PDB file of C-alpha atoms in Angstrom:
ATOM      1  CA  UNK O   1      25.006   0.697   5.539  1.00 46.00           C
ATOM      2  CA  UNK O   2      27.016  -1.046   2.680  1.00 48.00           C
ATOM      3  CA  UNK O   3      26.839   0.360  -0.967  1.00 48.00           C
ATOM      4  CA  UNK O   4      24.803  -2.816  -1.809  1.00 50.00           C
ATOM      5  CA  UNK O   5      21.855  -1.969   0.744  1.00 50.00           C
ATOM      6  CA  UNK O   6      19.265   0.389  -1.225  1.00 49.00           C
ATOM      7  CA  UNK O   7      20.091   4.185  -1.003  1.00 50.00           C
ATOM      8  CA  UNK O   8      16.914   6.172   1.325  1.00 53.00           C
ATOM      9  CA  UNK O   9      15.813   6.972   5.144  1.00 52.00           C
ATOM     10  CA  UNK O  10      15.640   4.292   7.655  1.00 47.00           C
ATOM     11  CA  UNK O  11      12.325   3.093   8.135  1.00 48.00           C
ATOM     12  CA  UNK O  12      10.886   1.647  11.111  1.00 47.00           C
ATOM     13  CA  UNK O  13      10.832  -2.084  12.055  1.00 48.00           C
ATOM     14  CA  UNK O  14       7.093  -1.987  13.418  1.00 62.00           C
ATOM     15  CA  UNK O  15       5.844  -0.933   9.924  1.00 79.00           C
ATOM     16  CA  UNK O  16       2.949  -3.781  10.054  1.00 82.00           C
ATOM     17  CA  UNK O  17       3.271  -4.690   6.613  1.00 85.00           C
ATOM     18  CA  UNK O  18       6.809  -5.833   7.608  1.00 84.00           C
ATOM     19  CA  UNK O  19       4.558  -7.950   9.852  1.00 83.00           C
ATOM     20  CA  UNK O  20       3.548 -10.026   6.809  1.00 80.00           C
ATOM     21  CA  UNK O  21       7.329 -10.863   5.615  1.00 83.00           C
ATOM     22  CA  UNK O  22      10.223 -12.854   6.705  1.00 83.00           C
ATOM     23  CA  UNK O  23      12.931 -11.305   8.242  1.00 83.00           C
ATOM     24  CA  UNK O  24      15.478  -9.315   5.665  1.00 81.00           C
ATOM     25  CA  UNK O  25      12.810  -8.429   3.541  1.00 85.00           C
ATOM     26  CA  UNK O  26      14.111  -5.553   2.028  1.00 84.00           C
ATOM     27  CA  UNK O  27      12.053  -2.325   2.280  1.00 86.00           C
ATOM     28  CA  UNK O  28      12.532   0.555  -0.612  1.00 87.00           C
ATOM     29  CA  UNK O  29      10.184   3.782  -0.697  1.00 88.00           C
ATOM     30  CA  UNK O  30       8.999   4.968  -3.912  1.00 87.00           C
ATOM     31  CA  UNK O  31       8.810   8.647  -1.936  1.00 85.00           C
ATOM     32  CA  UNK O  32      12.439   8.801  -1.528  1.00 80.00           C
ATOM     33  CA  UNK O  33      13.649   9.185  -5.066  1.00 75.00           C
ATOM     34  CA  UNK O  34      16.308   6.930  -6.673  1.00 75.00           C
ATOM     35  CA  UNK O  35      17.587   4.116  -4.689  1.00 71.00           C
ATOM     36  CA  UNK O  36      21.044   1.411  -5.782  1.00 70.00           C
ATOM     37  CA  UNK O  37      19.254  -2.336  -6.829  1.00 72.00           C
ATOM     38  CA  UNK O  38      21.968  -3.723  -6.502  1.00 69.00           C
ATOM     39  CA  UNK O  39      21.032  -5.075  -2.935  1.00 66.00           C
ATOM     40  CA  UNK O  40      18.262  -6.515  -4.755  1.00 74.00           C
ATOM     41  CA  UNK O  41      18.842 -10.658  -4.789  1.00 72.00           C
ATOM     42  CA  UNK O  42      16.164 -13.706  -5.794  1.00 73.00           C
ATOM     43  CA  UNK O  43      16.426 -14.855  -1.922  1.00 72.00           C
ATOM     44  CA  UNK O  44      15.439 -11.943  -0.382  1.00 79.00           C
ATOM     45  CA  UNK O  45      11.806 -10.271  -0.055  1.00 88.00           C
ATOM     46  CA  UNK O  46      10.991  -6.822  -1.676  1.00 89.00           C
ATOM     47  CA  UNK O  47       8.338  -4.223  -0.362  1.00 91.00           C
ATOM     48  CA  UNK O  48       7.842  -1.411  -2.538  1.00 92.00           C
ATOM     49  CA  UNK O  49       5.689   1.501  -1.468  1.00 93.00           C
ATOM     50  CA  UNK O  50       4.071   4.544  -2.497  1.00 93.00           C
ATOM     51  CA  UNK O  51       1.944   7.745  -1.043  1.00 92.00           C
ATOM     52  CA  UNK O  52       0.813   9.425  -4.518  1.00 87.00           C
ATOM     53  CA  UNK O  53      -1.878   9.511  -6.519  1.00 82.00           C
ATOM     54  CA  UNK O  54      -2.434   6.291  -9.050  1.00 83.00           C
ATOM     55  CA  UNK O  55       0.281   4.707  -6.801  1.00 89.00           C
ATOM     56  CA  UNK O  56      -0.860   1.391  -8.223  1.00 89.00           C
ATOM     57  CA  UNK O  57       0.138   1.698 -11.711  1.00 88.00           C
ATOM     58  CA  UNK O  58       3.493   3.171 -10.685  1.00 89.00           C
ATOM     59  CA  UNK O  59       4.422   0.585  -8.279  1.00 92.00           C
ATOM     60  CA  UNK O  60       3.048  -2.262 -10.361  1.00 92.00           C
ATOM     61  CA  UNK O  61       5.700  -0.452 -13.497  1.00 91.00           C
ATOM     62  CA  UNK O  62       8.530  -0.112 -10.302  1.00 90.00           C
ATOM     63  CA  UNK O  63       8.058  -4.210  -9.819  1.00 91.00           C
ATOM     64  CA  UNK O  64       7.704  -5.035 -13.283  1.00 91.00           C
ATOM     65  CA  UNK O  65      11.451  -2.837 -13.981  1.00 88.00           C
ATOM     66  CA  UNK O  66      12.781  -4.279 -10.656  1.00 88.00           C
ATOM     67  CA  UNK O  67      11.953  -7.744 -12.068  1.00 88.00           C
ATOM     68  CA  UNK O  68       9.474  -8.131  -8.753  1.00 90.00           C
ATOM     69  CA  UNK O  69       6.907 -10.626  -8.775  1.00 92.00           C
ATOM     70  CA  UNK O  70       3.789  -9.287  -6.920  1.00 93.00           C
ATOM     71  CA  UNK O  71       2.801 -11.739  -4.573  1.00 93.00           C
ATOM     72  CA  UNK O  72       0.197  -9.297  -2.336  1.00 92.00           C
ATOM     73  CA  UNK O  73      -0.480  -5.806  -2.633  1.00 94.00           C
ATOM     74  CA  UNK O  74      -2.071  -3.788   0.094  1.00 93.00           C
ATOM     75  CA  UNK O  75      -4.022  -0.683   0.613  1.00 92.00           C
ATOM     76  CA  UNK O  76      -2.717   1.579   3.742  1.00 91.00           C
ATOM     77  CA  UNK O  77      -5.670   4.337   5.547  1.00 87.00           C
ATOM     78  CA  UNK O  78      -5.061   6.978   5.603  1.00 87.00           C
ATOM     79  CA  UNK O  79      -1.491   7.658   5.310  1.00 89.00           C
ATOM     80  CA  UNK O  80       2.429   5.664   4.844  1.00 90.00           C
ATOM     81  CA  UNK O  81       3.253   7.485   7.805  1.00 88.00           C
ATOM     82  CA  UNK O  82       0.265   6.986   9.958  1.00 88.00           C
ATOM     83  CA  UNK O  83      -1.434   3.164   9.278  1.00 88.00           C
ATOM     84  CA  UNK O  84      -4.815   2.465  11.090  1.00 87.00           C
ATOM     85  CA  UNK O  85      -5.864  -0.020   8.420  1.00 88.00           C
ATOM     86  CA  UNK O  86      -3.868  -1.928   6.155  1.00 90.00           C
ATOM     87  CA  UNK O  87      -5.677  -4.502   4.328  1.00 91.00           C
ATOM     88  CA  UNK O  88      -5.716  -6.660   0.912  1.00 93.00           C
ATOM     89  CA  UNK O  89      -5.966  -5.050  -2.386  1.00 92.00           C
ATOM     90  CA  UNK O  90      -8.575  -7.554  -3.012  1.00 92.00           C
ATOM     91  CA  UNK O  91     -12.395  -7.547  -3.714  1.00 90.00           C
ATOM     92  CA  UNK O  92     -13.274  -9.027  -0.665  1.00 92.00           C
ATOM     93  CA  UNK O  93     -11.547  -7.236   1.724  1.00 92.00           C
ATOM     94  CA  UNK O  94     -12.388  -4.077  -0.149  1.00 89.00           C
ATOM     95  CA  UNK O  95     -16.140  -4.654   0.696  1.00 89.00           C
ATOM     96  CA  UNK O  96     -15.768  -5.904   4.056  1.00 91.00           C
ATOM     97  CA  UNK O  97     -14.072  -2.324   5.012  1.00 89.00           C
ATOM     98  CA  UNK O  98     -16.478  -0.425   2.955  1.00 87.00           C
ATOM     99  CA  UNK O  99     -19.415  -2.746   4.967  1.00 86.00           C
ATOM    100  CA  UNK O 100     -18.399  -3.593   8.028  1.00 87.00           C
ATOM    101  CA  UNK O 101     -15.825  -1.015   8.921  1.00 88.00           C
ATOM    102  CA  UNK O 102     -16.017   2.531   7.499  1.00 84.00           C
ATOM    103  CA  UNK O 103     -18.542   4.796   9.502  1.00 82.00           C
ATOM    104  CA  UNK O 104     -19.352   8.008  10.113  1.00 80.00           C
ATOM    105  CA  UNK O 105     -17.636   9.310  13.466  1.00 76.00           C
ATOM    106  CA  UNK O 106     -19.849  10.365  16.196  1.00 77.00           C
ATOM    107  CA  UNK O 107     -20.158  14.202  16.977  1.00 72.00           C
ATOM    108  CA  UNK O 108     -19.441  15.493  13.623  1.00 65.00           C
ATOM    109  CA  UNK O 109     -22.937  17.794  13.341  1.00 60.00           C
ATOM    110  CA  UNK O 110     -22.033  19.553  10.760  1.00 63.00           C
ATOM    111  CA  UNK O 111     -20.634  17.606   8.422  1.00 65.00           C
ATOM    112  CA  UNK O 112     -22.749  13.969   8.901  1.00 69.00           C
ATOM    113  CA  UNK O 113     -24.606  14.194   6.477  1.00 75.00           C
ATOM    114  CA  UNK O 114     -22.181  14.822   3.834  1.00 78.00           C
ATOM    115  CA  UNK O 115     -19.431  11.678   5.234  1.00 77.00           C
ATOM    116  CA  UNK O 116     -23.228   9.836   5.102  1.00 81.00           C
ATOM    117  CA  UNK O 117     -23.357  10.652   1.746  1.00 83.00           C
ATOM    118  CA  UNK O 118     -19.732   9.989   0.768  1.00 80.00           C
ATOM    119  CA  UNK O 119     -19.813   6.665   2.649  1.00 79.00           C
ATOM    120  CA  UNK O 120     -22.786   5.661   0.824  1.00 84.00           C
ATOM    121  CA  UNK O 121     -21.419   6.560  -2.436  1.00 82.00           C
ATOM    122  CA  UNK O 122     -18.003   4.499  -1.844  1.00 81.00           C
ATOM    123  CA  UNK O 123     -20.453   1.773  -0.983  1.00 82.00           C
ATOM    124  CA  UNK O 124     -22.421   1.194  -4.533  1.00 84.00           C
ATOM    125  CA  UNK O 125     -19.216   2.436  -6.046  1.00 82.00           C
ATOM    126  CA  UNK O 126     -16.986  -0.481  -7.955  1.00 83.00           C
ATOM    127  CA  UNK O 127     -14.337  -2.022  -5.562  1.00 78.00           C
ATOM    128  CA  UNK O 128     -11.801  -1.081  -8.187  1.00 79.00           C
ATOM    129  CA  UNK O 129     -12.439   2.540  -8.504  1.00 80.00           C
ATOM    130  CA  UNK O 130     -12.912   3.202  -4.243  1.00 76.00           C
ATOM    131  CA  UNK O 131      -9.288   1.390  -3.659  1.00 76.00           C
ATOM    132  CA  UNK O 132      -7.720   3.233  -7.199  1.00 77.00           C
ATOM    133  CA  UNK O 133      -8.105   6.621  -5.550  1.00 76.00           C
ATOM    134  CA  UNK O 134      -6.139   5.732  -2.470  1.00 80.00           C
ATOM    135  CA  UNK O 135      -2.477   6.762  -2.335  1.00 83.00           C
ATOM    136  CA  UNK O 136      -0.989   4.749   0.131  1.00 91.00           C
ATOM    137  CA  UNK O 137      -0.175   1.140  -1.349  1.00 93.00           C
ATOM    138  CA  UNK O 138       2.477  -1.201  -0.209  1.00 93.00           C
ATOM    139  CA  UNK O 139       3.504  -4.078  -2.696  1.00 94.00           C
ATOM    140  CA  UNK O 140       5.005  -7.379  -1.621  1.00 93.00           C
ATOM    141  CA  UNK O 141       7.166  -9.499  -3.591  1.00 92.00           C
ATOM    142  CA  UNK O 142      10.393 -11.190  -4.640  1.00 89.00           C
ATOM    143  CA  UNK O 143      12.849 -10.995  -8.109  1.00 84.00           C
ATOM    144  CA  UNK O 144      12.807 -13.074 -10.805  1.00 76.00           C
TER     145      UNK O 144
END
């Protein structure tokens, strides 16, 4: 790795929101502390992600001092590490999940009603507020 590639761990090329970008689209984790910008050029793609909570508003400030322009930003369930769903950080897409794809596993006796009751919740809850609470957001962009 050359001292212009950004410092942290190797990640994986089957991450699937590397899926969504052209190839050299260069990948820095929020998770992994401080990493060197200087790899950071106009022609090639950024992905910025984070696994805390209010991830949002940090990696929107992380583009904004990068000099990133957002062009999508995704929500990642449930974890960086372990993606079953990654989908828009949009209204519509929000709903659809929270509609159409979020249920209640079968064989959970115990605990059905309350997931019920949770699921329900996130349902009449603003789009905004069910997607804020989720840590795992990857941003997609390029510099300025």
């Amino acid at each position: 790795m050359s001292s212009a590639e950004p410092v942290g761990r190797l990640h994986r090329p089957t991450s699937p929101w590397l899926q969504l970008c052209p190839p050299g689209t260069i990948e820095l984790d929020l998770r992994d502390g401080p990493f060197d910008v200087a790899g950071l050029t106009t022609e090639r793609p950024v992905v910025l992600l984070d696994q805390h909570p209010l991830s949002r508003s940090r990696l929107r400030r992380t583009a904004r001092r990068l000099g990133v322009a957002v062009e999508r930003e995704l929500v990642v369930l449930p974890t960086l590490a372990h993606p079953m769903i990654v989908m828009d950080d949009v209204e519509q897409a929000i709903r659809y999940f929270w509609t159409a794809v979020a249920t209640v596993p079968p064989g959970l006796a115990l605990t059905a009603l309350p997931a019920s009751a949770a699921l329900g919740i996130a349902r009449r809850t603003p789009w905004r507020w069910t997607v804020a609470i989720a840590p795992a957001r990857v941003v997609i962009g390029r510099r300025s």
